[in-house]
Short mmCIF file of C-alpha atoms in Angstrom, two decimals:
data_model
loop_
_atom_site.label_atom_id
_atom_site.label_comp_id
_atom_site.label_asym_id
_atom_site.label_seq_id
_atom_site.Cartn_x
_atom_site.Cartn_y
_atom_site.Cartn_z
CA UNK A 1 -19.36 17.01 28.64
CA UNK A 2 -17.04 14.01 28.23
CA UNK A 3 -18.51 10.56 28.71
CA UNK A 4 -16.99 8.30 31.41
CA UNK A 5 -15.17 6.31 28.74
CA UNK A 6 -13.78 9.48 27.17
CA UNK A 7 -12.55 10.54 30.62
CA UNK A 8 -10.90 7.16 31.00
CA UNK A 9 -9.12 7.60 27.70
CA UNK A 10 -8.06 11.10 28.71
CA UNK A 11 -6.68 9.86 32.04
CA UNK A 12 -5.02 6.95 30.26
CA UNK A 13 -3.44 9.06 27.51
CA UNK A 14 -0.04 9.14 29.17
CA UNK A 15 -0.12 5.37 29.69
CA UNK A 16 -1.12 4.88 26.04
CA UNK A 17 1.71 7.11 24.81
CA UNK A 18 4.20 5.56 27.21
CA UNK A 19 3.34 2.08 25.98
CA UNK A 20 4.04 3.21 22.42
CA UNK A 21 7.32 4.98 23.12
CA UNK A 22 8.70 2.38 25.52
CA UNK A 23 8.80 -0.17 22.68
CA UNK A 24 9.84 2.22 19.92
CA UNK A 25 12.83 1.47 17.73
CA UNK A 26 15.78 3.75 18.58
CA UNK A 27 16.16 7.02 16.71
CA UNK A 28 19.29 6.45 14.65
CA UNK A 29 21.73 9.01 13.33
CA UNK A 30 21.03 8.29 9.66
CA UNK A 31 20.69 11.55 7.72
CA UNK A 32 19.96 11.36 3.99
CA UNK A 33 23.02 10.62 1.87
CA UNK A 34 21.48 12.41 -1.11
CA UNK A 35 20.01 15.89 -0.79
CA UNK A 36 17.06 16.85 -2.95
CA UNK A 37 13.65 18.49 -3.07
CA UNK A 38 10.42 17.29 -4.68
CA UNK A 39 6.92 18.77 -4.24
CA UNK A 40 3.61 16.90 -4.07
CA UNK A 41 2.62 14.74 -7.04
CA UNK A 42 4.42 11.42 -6.50
CA UNK A 43 3.81 8.79 -3.83
CA UNK A 44 5.78 11.00 -1.44
CA UNK A 45 7.43 14.43 -1.33
CA UNK A 46 11.12 15.05 -0.63
CA UNK A 47 12.58 17.86 1.44
CA UNK A 48 16.33 18.19 1.83
CA UNK A 49 16.68 14.50 1.09
CA UNK A 50 13.98 13.19 3.44
CA UNK A 51 11.16 11.25 1.77
CA UNK A 52 7.88 12.22 3.43
CA UNK A 53 4.42 10.71 3.14
CA UNK A 54 1.19 10.79 5.13
CA UNK A 55 -1.71 8.36 5.17
CA UNK A 56 -4.94 8.11 7.14
CA UNK A 57 -6.98 5.06 8.11
CA UNK A 58 -10.53 5.78 9.27
CA UNK A 59 -12.84 3.34 11.01
CA UNK A 60 -15.75 2.22 8.78
CA UNK A 61 -13.96 3.67 5.74
CA UNK A 62 -10.64 1.80 5.59
CA UNK A 63 -11.38 -0.86 8.20
CA UNK A 64 -14.36 -2.26 10.07
CA UNK A 65 -14.09 -3.75 13.52
CA UNK A 66 -16.76 -6.34 12.76
CA UNK A 67 -14.41 -7.64 10.04
CA UNK A 68 -10.90 -6.88 11.26
CA UNK A 69 -9.02 -7.32 14.51
CA UNK A 70 -7.27 -4.23 15.90
CA UNK A 71 -3.96 -5.86 14.96
CA UNK A 72 -5.06 -6.26 11.35
CA UNK A 73 -6.33 -2.67 11.14
CA UNK A 74 -3.03 -1.35 12.48
CA UNK A 75 -0.90 -3.48 10.12
CA UNK A 76 -2.92 -2.36 7.10
CA UNK A 77 -2.43 1.26 8.10
CA UNK A 78 1.33 0.88 8.49
CA UNK A 79 1.67 -0.99 5.18
CA UNK A 80 -0.22 1.78 3.36
CA UNK A 81 2.43 4.26 4.54
CA UNK A 82 5.47 2.03 4.05
CA UNK A 83 4.42 1.22 0.47
CA UNK A 84 4.60 4.93 -0.41
CA UNK A 85 8.18 5.16 0.85
CA UNK A 86 9.03 1.94 -1.01
CA UNK A 87 7.52 3.31 -4.22
CA UNK A 88 10.00 6.19 -4.06
CA UNK A 89 12.94 3.80 -3.65
CA UNK A 90 13.27 4.57 0.04
CA UNK A 91 13.69 3.00 3.45
CA UNK A 92 11.32 4.13 6.26
CA UNK A 93 13.10 5.61 9.27
CA UNK A 94 10.89 7.75 11.53
CA UNK A 95 7.19 8.40 12.11
CA UNK A 96 4.89 10.96 13.67
CA UNK A 97 1.74 9.17 14.81
CA UNK A 98 -1.71 10.60 15.43
CA UNK A 99 -4.40 8.38 16.98
CA UNK A 100 -8.05 9.15 17.59
CA UNK A 101 -9.45 6.30 19.70
CA UNK A 102 -13.12 5.40 19.54
CA UNK A 103 -14.47 6.55 22.90
CA UNK A 104 -16.73 3.48 23.02
CA UNK A 105 -13.79 1.07 23.00
CA UNK A 106 -12.89 -0.50 26.32
CA UNK A 107 -9.46 -0.46 27.92
CA UNK A 108 -8.56 -3.94 26.66
CA UNK A 109 -9.20 -2.98 23.03
CA UNK A 110 -7.23 0.26 23.39
CA UNK A 111 -4.36 -1.71 24.89
CA UNK A 112 -4.33 -4.06 21.89
CA UNK A 113 -4.17 -1.07 19.54
CA UNK A 114 -1.26 0.40 21.48
CA UNK A 115 0.64 -2.89 21.42
CA UNK A 116 -0.01 -3.42 17.70
CA UNK A 117 1.18 0.09 16.82
CA UNK A 118 4.30 -0.21 18.95
CA UNK A 119 5.22 -3.61 17.52
CA UNK A 120 4.30 -2.70 13.95
CA UNK A 121 6.67 0.26 13.78
CA UNK A 122 9.41 -1.29 15.92
CA UNK A 123 9.73 -4.52 13.90
CA UNK A 124 10.37 -2.39 10.81
CA UNK A 125 13.02 -0.31 12.61
CA UNK A 126 10.85 2.82 12.44
CA UNK A 127 11.35 5.18 15.37
CA UNK A 128 8.28 6.95 16.77
CA UNK A 129 9.41 10.53 17.34
CA UNK A 130 6.12 12.22 18.30
CA UNK A 131 2.43 12.61 17.64
CA UNK A 132 -0.89 13.10 19.41
CA UNK A 133 -3.77 11.08 20.89
CA UNK A 134 -7.43 12.04 21.29
CA UNK A 135 -10.81 10.30 21.73
CA UNK A 136 -13.71 10.65 19.30
CA UNK A 137 -16.72 8.99 17.70
CA UNK A 138 -14.57 6.62 15.62
CA UNK A 139 -10.97 5.51 15.44
CA UNK A 140 -8.51 7.22 13.11
CA UNK A 141 -4.84 6.40 12.55
CA UNK A 142 -2.74 9.15 11.00
CA UNK A 143 0.96 8.62 10.25
CA UNK A 144 3.54 10.95 8.78
CA UNK A 145 6.40 8.70 7.71
CA UNK A 146 9.93 9.81 6.87
CA UNK A 147 12.43 7.76 4.91
CA UNK A 148 15.76 7.99 3.14
CA UNK A 149 16.73 7.05 -0.40
CA UNK A 150 18.34 3.67 -1.00
CA UNK A 151 19.83 4.68 -4.35
CA UNK A 152 21.34 7.82 -5.78
CA UNK A 153 17.98 9.17 -6.96
CA UNK A 154 14.31 8.65 -6.02
CA UNK A 155 11.94 6.57 -8.11
CA UNK A 156 9.42 8.87 -9.79
CA UNK A 157 6.14 8.49 -11.64
CA UNK A 158 7.53 10.65 -14.45
CA UNK A 159 10.55 8.52 -15.41
CA UNK A 160 9.12 5.85 -17.75
CA UNK A 161 10.99 5.68 -21.08
CA UNK A 162 9.89 4.29 -24.42
CA UNK A 163 11.11 0.71 -24.68
CA UNK A 164 10.97 -0.01 -20.95
CA UNK A 165 9.21 -3.14 -19.82
CA UNK A 166 6.20 -2.65 -17.53
CA UNK A 167 6.15 -4.83 -14.42
CA UNK A 168 4.04 -5.53 -11.36
CA UNK A 169 5.25 -7.11 -8.15
CA UNK A 170 3.27 -9.88 -6.48
CA UNK A 171 -0.11 -11.12 -7.67
CA UNK A 172 -3.21 -9.08 -8.43
CA UNK A 173 -6.83 -8.96 -7.30
CA UNK A 174 -6.49 -10.30 -3.76
CA UNK A 175 -7.65 -7.26 -1.80
CA UNK A 176 -10.58 -6.54 -4.11
CA UNK A 177 -11.63 -10.19 -3.99
CA UNK A 178 -11.46 -10.23 -0.19
CA UNK A 179 -13.56 -7.09 0.04
CA UNK A 180 -16.10 -8.48 -2.44
CA UNK A 181 -16.46 -11.60 -0.31
CA UNK A 182 -16.97 -9.66 2.91
CA UNK A 183 -19.57 -7.41 1.32
CA UNK A 184 -21.46 -10.02 -0.73
CA UNK A 185 -20.86 -13.50 0.69
CA UNK A 186 -19.40 -13.30 4.21
CA UNK A 187 -20.66 -16.84 4.84
CA UNK A 188 -18.07 -18.04 2.31
CA UNK A 189 -15.16 -16.08 3.79
CA UNK A 190 -13.56 -19.19 5.28
CA UNK A 191 -13.54 -20.88 1.85
CA UNK A 192 -11.26 -18.13 0.53
CA UNK A 193 -9.66 -17.11 3.81
CA UNK A 194 -6.35 -16.00 2.26
CA UNK A 195 -8.12 -13.37 0.14
CA UNK A 196 -10.04 -12.00 3.11
CA UNK A 197 -6.85 -11.94 5.18
CA UNK A 198 -5.03 -10.01 2.46
CA UNK A 199 -7.73 -7.35 2.30
CA UNK A 200 -7.75 -6.94 6.07
CA UNK A 201 -3.98 -7.17 6.53
CA UNK A 202 -1.96 -6.95 3.27
CA UNK A 203 1.59 -8.29 3.11
CA UNK A 204 4.05 -7.00 0.51
CA UNK A 205 7.80 -7.06 -0.12
CA UNK A 206 8.47 -3.80 1.70
CA UNK A 207 12.10 -3.76 0.51
CA UNK A 208 11.14 -3.93 -3.18
CA UNK A 209 11.39 -0.22 -3.98
CA UNK A 210 14.74 0.16 -2.22
CA UNK A 211 16.04 -2.83 -4.18
CA UNK A 212 14.87 -1.32 -7.48
CA UNK A 213 16.67 1.90 -6.61
CA UNK A 214 19.82 0.00 -5.67
CA UNK A 215 19.82 -2.03 -8.91
CA UNK A 216 19.45 0.93 -11.23
CA UNK A 217 17.50 0.62 -14.48
CA UNK A 218 14.13 1.39 -12.92
CA UNK A 219 12.10 4.04 -14.70
CA UNK A 220 8.74 5.09 -13.25
CA UNK A 221 7.32 3.55 -10.09
CA UNK A 222 4.31 3.80 -7.81
CA UNK A 223 2.31 1.54 -5.51
CA UNK A 224 -1.04 0.06 -6.52
CA UNK A 225 -3.44 1.63 -4.04
CA UNK A 226 -6.28 2.80 -6.32
CA UNK A 227 -6.30 -0.02 -8.87
CA UNK A 228 -3.97 -1.10 -11.67
CA UNK A 229 -5.96 0.59 -14.47
CA UNK A 230 -5.75 3.91 -12.67
CA UNK A 231 -2.08 3.61 -11.73
CA UNK A 232 -1.10 2.72 -15.30
CA UNK A 233 -2.81 5.86 -16.50
CA UNK A 234 -1.07 7.88 -13.76
CA UNK A 235 2.33 6.63 -14.90
CA UNK A 236 1.62 7.16 -18.60
CA UNK A 237 0.35 10.71 -18.04
CA UNK A 238 3.13 11.67 -15.63
CA UNK A 239 5.83 10.32 -17.98
CA UNK A 240 4.31 11.61 -21.21
CA UNK A 241 4.27 8.15 -22.79
CA UNK A 242 1.90 5.43 -23.96
CA UNK A 243 1.67 1.99 -22.41
CA UNK A 244 0.66 -1.30 -24.03
CA UNK A 245 -0.58 -4.01 -21.68
CA UNK A 246 -1.05 -7.71 -22.45
CA UNK A 247 -4.01 -8.79 -20.32
CA UNK A 248 -3.02 -12.44 -20.62
CA UNK A 249 0.19 -11.66 -18.76
CA UNK A 250 -1.45 -10.11 -15.72
CA UNK A 251 -0.42 -12.15 -12.64
CA UNK A 252 -3.93 -12.66 -11.32
CA UNK A 253 -3.72 -14.57 -8.06
CA UNK A 254 -4.76 -18.24 -8.50
CA UNK A 255 -7.25 -18.07 -5.64
CA UNK A 256 -8.81 -14.95 -7.18
CA UNK A 257 -9.35 -16.97 -10.37
CA UNK A 258 -10.88 -19.79 -8.33
CA UNK A 259 -13.17 -17.42 -6.40
CA UNK A 260 -14.26 -15.55 -9.51
CA UNK A 261 -15.13 -18.82 -11.23
CA UNK A 262 -17.05 -20.02 -8.16
CA UNK A 263 -19.22 -16.89 -8.02
CA UNK A 264 -19.28 -16.22 -11.79
CA UNK A 265 -17.72 -12.77 -11.56
CA UNK A 266 -14.83 -11.22 -13.49
CA UNK A 267 -11.35 -11.96 -12.15
CA UNK A 268 -9.97 -9.50 -14.69
CA UNK A 269 -12.09 -6.70 -13.25
CA UNK A 270 -10.80 -7.47 -9.75
CA UNK A 271 -7.21 -7.41 -11.01
CA UNK A 272 -7.52 -4.24 -13.08
CA UNK A 273 -9.73 -2.09 -10.88
CA UNK A 274 -9.35 -3.36 -7.34
CA UNK A 275 -7.50 -1.08 -4.92
CA UNK A 276 -5.42 -1.55 -1.78
CA UNK A 277 -2.98 -4.04 -3.32
CA UNK A 278 0.08 -1.95 -2.27
CA UNK A 279 2.42 -3.95 -4.53
CA UNK A 280 4.62 -1.90 -6.87
CA UNK A 281 3.94 -1.05 -10.50
CA UNK A 282 7.08 0.03 -12.32
CA UNK A 283 8.91 0.29 -15.63
CA UNK A 284 12.38 -1.14 -16.08
CA UNK A 285 14.97 -0.92 -18.85
CA UNK A 286 14.90 -3.97 -21.09
CA UNK A 287 18.69 -4.07 -21.22
CA UNK A 288 18.85 -4.59 -17.44
CA UNK A 289 15.76 -6.74 -16.92
CA UNK A 290 17.89 -9.77 -16.05
CA UNK A 291 18.53 -8.04 -12.69
CA UNK A 292 14.89 -8.64 -11.73
CA UNK A 293 15.15 -12.43 -11.85
CA UNK A 294 15.45 -14.54 -8.69
CA UNK A 295 15.76 -11.53 -6.41
CA UNK A 296 14.51 -12.26 -2.89
CA UNK A 297 14.28 -8.59 -1.91
CA UNK A 298 11.97 -7.92 -4.85
CA UNK A 299 9.89 -11.03 -4.63
CA UNK A 300 8.03 -12.25 -7.70
CA UNK A 301 7.67 -9.73 -10.54
CA UNK A 302 5.79 -10.12 -13.83
CA UNK A 303 6.22 -8.25 -17.07
CA UNK A 304 2.81 -7.13 -18.29
CA UNK A 305 3.63 -4.76 -21.14
CA UNK A 306 5.87 -2.20 -22.81
CA UNK A 307 6.27 1.58 -22.71
CA UNK A 308 5.76 3.24 -26.10
CA UNK A 309 5.87 6.74 -27.54
CA UNK A 310 2.54 8.55 -27.55
CA UNK A 311 -0.12 8.83 -24.87
CA UNK A 312 -2.74 6.70 -23.15
CA UNK A 313 -2.88 3.10 -21.94
CA UNK A 314 -3.93 0.30 -24.30
CA UNK A 315 -4.70 -3.39 -23.97
CA UNK A 316 -3.44 -5.60 -26.76
CA UNK A 317 -6.17 -7.78 -28.23
CA UNK A 318 -6.45 -10.35 -31.02
CA UNK A 319 -4.56 -9.56 -34.23
CA UNK A 320 -2.76 -6.72 -32.52
CA UNK A 321 -5.88 -4.63 -31.96
CA UNK A 322 -5.42 -1.99 -29.27
CA UNK A 323 -8.26 -1.11 -26.90
CA UNK A 324 -8.07 1.94 -24.66
CA UNK A 325 -7.84 1.10 -20.94
CA UNK A 326 -9.63 3.74 -18.91
CA UNK A 327 -8.79 4.59 -15.32
CA UNK A 328 -11.35 3.41 -12.81
CA UNK A 329 -9.93 4.84 -9.62
CA UNK A 330 -11.42 4.58 -6.17
CA UNK A 331 -12.22 7.99 -4.67
CA UNK A 332 -12.99 8.88 -1.05
CA UNK A 333 -14.51 12.25 -2.02
#
């Protein structure tokens, strides 16, 4: 038997859906300019030119309501989907949204979730074209996002070429540092508020992948969701190449360095193995690397290494010594 709150959510389902759709961006007539097909294996699949991805955010797995506001939880969920489209060189267009609302949430909290979802998709020009709502023991957001290519071809994990430079967008370690603070020293969260905020509600240059596709010269690309060490190994394996990384060139966020020094932990570990950054990792032809400079749509990018022939990912040490960099991916299973 449904609880009274579950009945309320059931009776309010139409109001919840209506509040989402009434603020939705319009569904534009913008079919893909380039037709193509790509199965699973990259950040997104492609069918008849449409870039398609799906991501889930589960309460107490991806977000906690004692840490995050509903607005922060929603934004993090949307960014996790948009970053996949960006990593393929695409622009997000339409979404199918599934929401399981925690049956213990009151009407005011559910209303805030509805408003945050509606605004989050609309401000990005993403039209909500369907979905489903239910009530359950915890909240789940599930989005299937469709996008179109910005360039003549998608950005793939398998396209790194020997001689390419290896780049990351933005700065590293922020999300992992914010999570570490919340788990180990929540009393110090206000001291490093920007790191906590980034973990709860990451902000990236969402146009970066489309700009890379437009520029040309980009080789392999993916977003950093499971940690830099893991994503580097994904790119190297998918492209059949080796990668050399200079650890001194990693753009570790200055506040991550400050926090790590304060607590005597490794900033390098946070930068290499921390997930949920959502910035792009990509290779780019040396001959065209000047195109990456002073580009507002890309934001800040840093060269961290070079693609080589061979296999595996290596860190360059003193006197040119190469140390193998192993993947340390986060896994939900």
